[in-house]
Amino acid sequence: MHAVGVTKYGPIENLQSREVPKPSKPTGRRMLVQVKAISVNPIDIKVRAGTYDDPPDYYDRVKSLTQDAPNFHIIGYDGAGIVLETGPDVKYFKPGDEIFYLGNPVLQGSYAEEQIVDERHAGHKPKSLDFVQAAAMPLTYATATESLVDRLEIKEGEKAAILIINGGGGMGSIASQIARHVLKLPIVITTASRPETEEFSRKMGATHVVNHRKDIVQQIKDLNLPADIPLKYAYLTSRTEQYLFPIAEILAPFGKICSIVQAKFDMYGSQMMGKSLTFSWCWLGTGPYHYYVNDKQEKHHDWYEGLGQFIEDGTIKCHLMQRVRLTVEGIREVHRRLEAGKAVGKIALGIDEPGEGKPFC
C-alpha cells in the first residue's frame, strides 16, 4: 500500500510517499480501516520535525518505526474511513461501517491507505458529514472534552465564565462550542487578532472576543462581566508560558487552568498561589501511551458516539475550513500552512477531493 511519512525527522521536504507492507491482521479490539480522509494537527508538525516533546521519551518509544523494516514512520492521528476487518474482541463495529477515529500515538499513523485502529478510540461517522469533514473532528473534540470535563471539571449549566486562548484555531473553535452549547456556560471569552478569526470564533460559540496582541487583562476588565458570573476557568491552546501570568491575574480565586501546549515556565511571582489556582495538563495520549487501565476505557468511543448526535441535532458544528486532495504534496502544503500560523479552524484531506495525483502518492 502507499503511505506518507518520514525515514528521518526534519523539514517538510522529508515527507515522502512510499510503498509499504499492509498492516497485519487485526487482533483483540483493533480494526483494519481503509482510510478515506485525514486531518493535520500541530502534533503532526512536531512529530515530523523531530521536536515533539509532550512525553520526553517519545522518540525512544517510536524508535522502532524508523529503525525496523520498513524503516518508515507513517505520521497522522485523525482519520475517517471504512472498516475492512475486525479483531475477535471488537464489539461496536463490523466490516463496512463508516467510522471516524484517533490513532495511537506510538503506532503507524493515518497518512496511509490502510491503518490499524482501536475501536475504543473510534465512533460511527455522523451521517450528515462526509469523510473529510468527519476526519477533522476526533483529536480536537476529544482533547477539548477531556480538558473541559475531566481536567477543569466544568459542570453543565454552571454559572461561570471561561477564557479560551486562540479561539480561531482548531482546538479553540471546538472547545468554544463545547463550553457554550454542551456545558452551557453563560460566558465564553476567546482570543483572536484578525477580523476573520474573530468572526469565526463568534460563530463557534464565543460570547466575547479579546485581542491577544493587546493587554488581555485590561480588555477583560473592560468587559464588565456580571459579578455573579466569575471568570473561573481558562483553557490554553497556545503558548502556555506567555499567557500564564496574565491569566492568573484575571482569573477568579480558586479558579482552574488547563493547558495542552508543552512549555518551560516558572509560576513564581504570579497570582497562582495567592489565588489558590489549580493548573493541569491535558494530553489525550496519556492513557494508551502509559498503558493506563484504571480510567474509563470506553470514554473516547462514548464521546465520539455522542459527538455524532451533537452534529446531527446541530449542537456542534464541524470546524473544517479548508479541504485538500490527499496526496504527499497536499500533505506537505497543509504542513506549510500550519507552520505559517495563519490557519483558521481545521484543514483536512480526502482521497476524492479534486486535484492531481494518486491518493497517498
XYZ file of N, CA, C and O in Angstrom, residues 186-306:
484
model
N -22.579 30.476 30.541
C -23.193 31.712 30.049
C -22.214 32.661 29.359
O -22.627 33.470 28.530
N -20.922 32.563 29.689
C -19.933 33.457 29.094
C -18.731 32.649 28.627
O -18.105 31.920 29.414
N -18.410 32.790 27.342
C -17.236 32.145 26.751
C -16.421 33.234 26.074
O -16.833 33.796 25.057
N -15.268 33.548 26.656
C -14.375 34.572 26.114
C -13.251 33.864 25.357
O -12.645 32.919 25.873
N -12.981 34.300 24.146
C -11.870 33.743 23.386
C -10.926 34.864 22.971
O -11.254 36.055 23.082
N -9.746 34.482 22.491
C -8.816 35.457 21.943
C -8.689 35.251 20.438
O -8.746 34.134 19.936
N -8.525 36.357 19.722
C -8.291 36.349 18.278
C -7.711 37.709 17.927
O -7.934 38.693 18.636
N -6.975 37.784 16.808
C -6.338 39.061 16.470
C -6.644 39.552 15.064
O -6.265 40.660 14.702
N -7.318 38.734 14.269
C -7.664 39.135 12.908
C -9.183 39.155 12.747
O -9.884 38.393 13.414
N -9.716 40.014 11.866
C -11.170 40.067 11.685
C -11.780 38.712 11.350
O -12.841 38.356 11.874
N -11.107 37.925 10.486
C -11.668 36.645 10.085
C -11.657 35.623 11.223
O -12.573 34.809 11.349
N -10.627 35.668 12.085
C -10.608 34.725 13.209
C -11.592 35.155 14.293
O -12.195 34.308 14.959
N -11.769 36.462 14.485
C -12.767 36.923 15.453
C -14.173 36.524 15.011
O -14.971 36.014 15.813
N -14.469 36.726 13.729
C -15.794 36.353 13.216
C -16.029 34.853 13.347
O -17.096 34.411 13.782
N -15.015 34.067 12.977
C -15.139 32.609 13.066
C -15.344 32.174 14.513
O -16.185 31.320 14.811
N -14.600 32.769 15.445
C -14.707 32.398 16.851
C -16.106 32.688 17.390
O -16.662 31.897 18.158
N -16.675 33.797 16.991
C -18.046 34.107 17.439
C -19.045 33.089 16.881
O -19.966 32.665 17.576
N -18.844 32.673 15.647
C -19.718 31.658 15.060
C -19.592 30.324 15.793
O -20.536 29.535 15.832
N -18.409 30.081 16.359
C -18.153 28.828 17.054
C -18.562 28.865 18.538
O -18.290 27.917 19.264
N -19.174 29.943 18.985
C -19.700 29.935 20.347
C -19.217 31.018 21.284
O -19.722 31.140 22.405
N -18.222 31.811 20.880
C -17.713 32.858 21.772
C -18.762 33.939 21.998
O -19.376 34.429 21.047
N -18.941 34.316 23.246
C -19.820 35.442 23.559
C -19.039 36.746 23.562
O -19.617 37.825 23.354
N -17.736 36.667 23.819
C -16.862 37.835 23.811
C -15.521 37.418 23.193
O -15.067 36.280 23.402
N -14.880 38.335 22.459
C -13.569 38.073 21.876
C -12.642 39.230 22.225
O -13.004 40.398 22.047
N -11.445 38.909 22.745
C -10.438 39.925 23.032
C -9.215 39.658 22.157
O -9.005 38.545 21.680
N -8.423 40.688 21.954
C -7.271 40.607 21.068
C -6.036 40.171 21.856
O -5.597 40.874 22.762
N -5.465 39.012 21.491
C -4.315 38.514 22.251
C -3.025 39.279 21.953
O -2.004 39.022 22.584
N -3.068 40.201 21.004
C -1.897 41.043 20.746
C -1.918 42.319 21.591
O -0.997 43.134 21.519
N -2.978 42.475 22.365
C -3.096 43.628 23.254
C -3.188 43.142 24.698
O -3.084 41.945 24.962
N -3.384 44.058 25.635
C -3.426 43.736 27.055
C -4.702 42.943 27.375
O -5.800 43.503 27.435
N -4.536 41.627 27.572
C -5.698 40.771 27.829
C -6.364 41.125 29.151
O -7.589 41.160 29.260
N -5.564 41.378 30.166
C -6.112 41.675 31.492
C -7.027 42.904 31.427
O -8.171 42.870 31.909
N -6.543 43.967 30.825
C -7.348 45.189 30.763
C -8.588 44.995 29.898
O -9.683 45.484 30.233
N -8.443 44.283 28.786
C -9.595 44.051 27.907
C -10.695 43.283 28.626
O -11.885 43.585 28.467
N -10.310 42.291 29.422
C -11.320 41.513 30.137
C -11.949 42.346 31.254
O -13.164 42.283 31.487
N -11.147 43.163 31.913
C -11.715 44.070 32.913
C -12.733 45.004 32.265
O -13.795 45.298 32.836
N -12.426 45.462 31.068
C -13.303 46.397 30.368
C -14.618 45.753 29.913
O -15.561 46.470 29.552
N -14.677 44.424 29.913
C -15.930 43.751 29.559
C -17.005 43.944 30.631
O -18.194 43.774 30.351
N -16.566 44.279 31.849
C -17.521 44.467 32.964
C -18.475 43.279 33.086
O -19.701 43.430 33.053
N -17.889 42.113 33.228
C -18.693 40.897 33.352
C -19.557 40.951 34.613
O -19.162 41.569 35.611
N -20.719 40.320 34.579
C -21.588 40.315 35.766
C -20.860 39.775 36.989
O -20.109 38.791 36.897
N -21.074 40.380 38.131
C -20.383 39.974 39.359
C -20.723 38.552 39.776
O -19.925 37.893 40.452
N -21.901 38.072 39.390
C -22.316 36.726 39.799
C -21.903 35.651 38.799
O -22.312 34.491 38.926
N -21.093 36.029 37.788
C -20.564 35.039 36.835
C -19.042 35.178 36.823
O -18.465 35.892 35.995
N -18.357 34.539 37.751
C -16.902 34.691 37.859
C -16.163 34.037 36.693
O -16.618 33.035 36.131
N -15.039 34.618 36.327
C -14.157 34.003 35.335
C -13.366 32.920 36.068
O -12.288 33.163 36.612
N -13.927 31.743 36.049
C -13.420 30.650 36.890
C -12.451 29.726 36.148
O -11.624 29.050 36.767
N -12.534 29.695 34.800
C -11.766 28.721 34.037
C -10.970 29.388 32.912
O -11.383 30.408 32.356
N -9.840 28.784 32.593
C -9.042 29.220 31.445
C -8.489 27.992 30.744
O -8.055 27.029 31.393
N -8.498 28.034 29.416
C -8.035 26.915 28.602
C -6.995 27.435 27.615
O -7.290 28.283 26.779
N -5.759 26.948 27.739
C -4.645 27.410 26.922
C -4.396 26.437 25.781
O -4.010 25.289 26.011
N -4.607 26.901 24.554
C -4.306 26.091 23.375
C -3.134 26.681 22.593
O -2.885 26.287 21.462
N -2.425 27.628 23.226
C -1.266 28.258 22.590
C -0.384 28.892 23.657
O -0.888 29.469 24.621
N 0.916 28.752 23.528
C 1.927 29.492 24.294
C 1.619 29.588 25.796
O 1.358 30.670 26.327
N 1.703 28.471 26.467
C 1.441 28.416 27.904
C 2.270 29.442 28.666
O 1.758 30.155 29.537
N 3.555 29.538 28.342
C 4.454 30.419 29.084
C 4.084 31.895 28.914
O 4.323 32.715 29.800
N 3.487 32.246 27.787
C 3.127 33.637 27.513
C 1.871 34.074 28.282
O 1.773 35.228 28.709
N 0.945 33.161 28.446
C -0.364 33.544 28.966
C -0.594 33.220 30.442
O -1.578 33.662 31.028
N 0.290 32.444 31.057
C 0.032 32.010 32.428
C -0.084 33.190 33.403
O -1.020 33.241 34.211
N 0.828 34.142 33.346
C 0.801 35.260 34.292
C -0.444 36.135 34.119
O -1.137 36.424 35.102
N -0.784 36.591 32.896
C -1.996 37.396 32.770
C -3.269 36.639 33.128
O -4.192 37.223 33.704
N -3.308 35.350 32.827
C -4.495 34.578 33.199
C -4.615 34.481 34.711
O -5.707 34.620 35.274
N -3.502 34.229 35.389
C -3.542 34.173 36.852
C -3.992 35.509 37.439
O -4.656 35.565 38.475
N -3.645 36.593 36.760
C -4.025 37.929 37.226
C -5.535 38.155 37.116
O -6.152 38.756 37.992
N -6.148 37.661 36.047
C -7.556 37.969 35.771
C -8.520 36.900 36.277
O -9.710 37.154 36.455
N -8.025 35.683 36.538
C -8.911 34.586 36.947
C -9.418 34.798 38.369
O -8.732 35.371 39.217
N -10.621 34.313 38.639
C -11.194 34.413 39.978
C -10.439 33.499 40.941
O -9.861 32.486 40.529
N -10.420 33.842 42.248
C -9.803 32.946 43.235
C -10.380 31.533 43.151
O -11.569 31.355 42.878
N -9.519 30.548 43.376
C -9.870 29.123 43.334
C -10.238 28.650 41.922
O -10.846 27.598 41.748
N -9.845 29.431 40.920
C -10.120 29.045 39.553
C -9.199 27.937 39.062
O -8.283 27.491 39.773
N -9.427 27.499 37.810
C -8.673 26.379 37.250
C -8.185 26.716 35.851
O -8.902 27.330 35.055
N -6.955 26.280 35.571
C -6.330 26.484 34.266
C -5.928 25.129 33.705
O -5.389 24.289 34.423
N -6.176 24.920 32.427
C -5.709 23.705 31.757
C -4.977 24.108 30.488
O -5.429 24.989 29.747
N -3.845 23.468 30.234
C -3.081 23.732 29.020
C -2.823 22.438 28.256
O -2.649 21.372 28.853
N -2.786 22.563 26.927
C -2.437 21.421 26.081
C -1.124 21.679 25.339
O -0.768 20.912 24.446
N -0.407 22.759 25.724
C 0.801 23.145 24.995
C 2.016 23.075 25.917
O 2.140 23.850 26.868
N 2.907 22.140 25.629
C 4.121 21.952 26.415
C 4.945 23.233 26.430
O 5.033 23.955 25.437
N 5.551 23.537 27.585
C 6.351 24.762 27.697
C 7.209 24.709 28.947
O 6.924 23.973 29.889
N 8.264 25.524 28.936
C 9.058 25.757 30.125
C 8.608 27.080 30.723
O 8.584 28.102 30.027
N 8.251 27.086 32.014
C 7.818 28.335 32.625
C 7.945 28.230 34.141
O 8.070 27.149 34.708
N 7.900 29.386 34.774
C 8.015 29.488 36.226
C 6.779 30.204 36.748
O 6.423 31.275 36.260
N 6.086 29.615 37.706
C 4.895 30.244 38.273
C 5.229 31.295 39.331
O 4.362 32.075 39.727
N 6.483 31.306 39.797
C 6.845 32.209 40.877
C 6.637 33.660 40.446
O 7.050 34.078 39.371
N 6.008 34.433 41.312
C 5.721 35.828 41.019
C 4.363 36.050 40.398
O 3.932 37.193 40.225
N 3.668 34.965 40.067
C 2.309 35.072 39.536
C 1.307 34.995 40.686
O 1.668 34.773 41.838
N 0.036 35.133 40.346
C -1.036 35.033 41.342
C -1.499 33.581 41.550
O -2.507 33.349 42.207
N -0.743 32.626 41.013
C -1.168 31.229 41.104
C -1.399 30.788 42.546
O -2.443 30.222 42.878
N -0.445 31.027 43.424
C -0.603 30.595 44.808
C -1.504 31.546 45.594
O -2.338 31.110 46.386
N -1.341 32.849 45.366
C -2.136 33.811 46.104
C -3.625 33.625 45.913
O -4.425 33.904 46.810
N -4.018 33.130 44.727
C -5.436 32.890 44.456
C -5.819 31.416 44.599
O -6.959 31.044 44.320
N -4.859 30.580 45.016
C -5.106 29.137 45.130
C -5.662 28.567 43.827
O -6.637 27.812 43.807
N -5.002 28.923 42.727
C -5.427 28.439 41.419
C -4.889 27.038 41.160
O -3.816 26.672 41.638
N -5.619 26.277 40.390
C -5.218 24.924 40.014
C -4.754 24.921 38.564
O -5.437 25.467 37.696
N -3.587 24.315 38.315
C -3.079 24.177 36.950
C -3.000 22.698 36.602
O -2.511 21.891 37.392
N -3.469 22.344 35.401
C -3.378 20.948 34.967
C -3.025 20.884 33.486
O -3.301 21.811 32.719
N -2.401 19.776 33.115
C -2.109 19.491 31.717
C -3.169 18.550 31.174
O -3.805 17.792 31.924
N -3.325 18.559 29.857
C -4.149 17.537 29.207
C -3.438 17.065 27.950
O -3.164 17.869 27.046
N -3.106 15.790 27.913
C -2.601 15.156 26.700
C -3.473 13.941 26.433
O -3.546 13.017 27.259
N -4.149 13.933 25.305
C -5.112 12.880 25.002
C -4.472 11.502 24.920
O -5.126 10.489 25.114
N -3.166 11.460 24.650
C -2.483 10.175 24.511
C -2.045 9.543 25.809
O -1.457 8.451 25.806
N -2.315 10.185 26.944
C -1.800 9.689 28.227
C -2.180 8.240 28.490
O -1.325 7.418 28.863
N -3.448 7.898 28.326
C -3.903 6.536 28.622
C -3.188 5.472 27.805
O -2.513 4.588 28.359
N -3.302 5.526 26.464
C -2.633 4.490 25.654
C -1.118 4.525 25.761
O -0.467 3.477 25.719
N -0.542 5.706 25.933
C 0.918 5.817 25.985
C 1.481 5.137 27.230
O 2.536 4.505 27.191
N 0.780 5.271 28.355
C 1.259 4.720 29.624
C 0.531 3.435 30.027
O 0.655 3.003 31.176
N -0.210 2.844 29.093
C -0.927 1.583 29.358
C -1.822 1.720 30.600
O -1.956 0.781 31.390
N -2.426 2.888 30.763
C -3.251 3.158 31.947
C -4.615 2.510 31.762
O -5.332 2.802 30.810
N -4.983 1.619 32.677
C -6.216 0.846 32.510
C -7.282 1.167 33.551
O -8.383 0.631 33.497
N -6.978 2.041 34.511
C -7.965 2.325 35.552
C -8.991 3.376 35.137
O -10.050 3.501 35.732
N -8.662 4.154 34.100
C -9.602 5.138 33.594
C -10.704 4.407 32.830
O -10.577 3.234 32.486
N -11.814 5.097 32.568
C -12.915 4.505 31.822
C -12.461 4.306 30.372
O -12.387 5.248 29.593
N -12.160 3.073 30.022
C -11.526 2.797 28.739
C -12.425 3.080 27.545
O -11.941 3.302 26.433
N -13.737 3.082 27.749
C -14.644 3.285 26.633
C -14.997 4.756 26.426
O -15.783 5.082 25.538
N -14.432 5.656 27.228
C -14.948 7.028 27.211
C -14.746 7.730 25.883
O -15.618 8.490 25.449
N -13.634 7.502 25.190
C -13.425 8.181 23.912
C -14.440 7.681 22.884
O -14.996 8.481 22.119
N -14.692 6.392 22.871
C -15.739 5.862 21.981
C -17.086 6.498 22.320
O -17.819 6.925 21.417
N -17.398 6.575 23.588
C -18.672 7.177 24.008
C -18.747 8.639 23.570
O -19.795 9.117 23.133
N -17.628 9.357 23.719
C -17.615 10.773 23.308
C -17.852 10.904 21.803
O -18.593 11.796 21.368
N -17.235 10.034 21.004
C -17.410 10.135 19.558
C -18.837 9.780 19.143
O -19.399 10.394 18.229
N -19.412 8.807 19.813
C -20.807 8.497 19.515
C -21.705 9.668 19.916
O -22.653 10.020 19.211
N -21.408 10.282 21.057
C -22.160 11.461 21.489
C -21.966 12.629 20.547
O -22.911 13.385 20.272
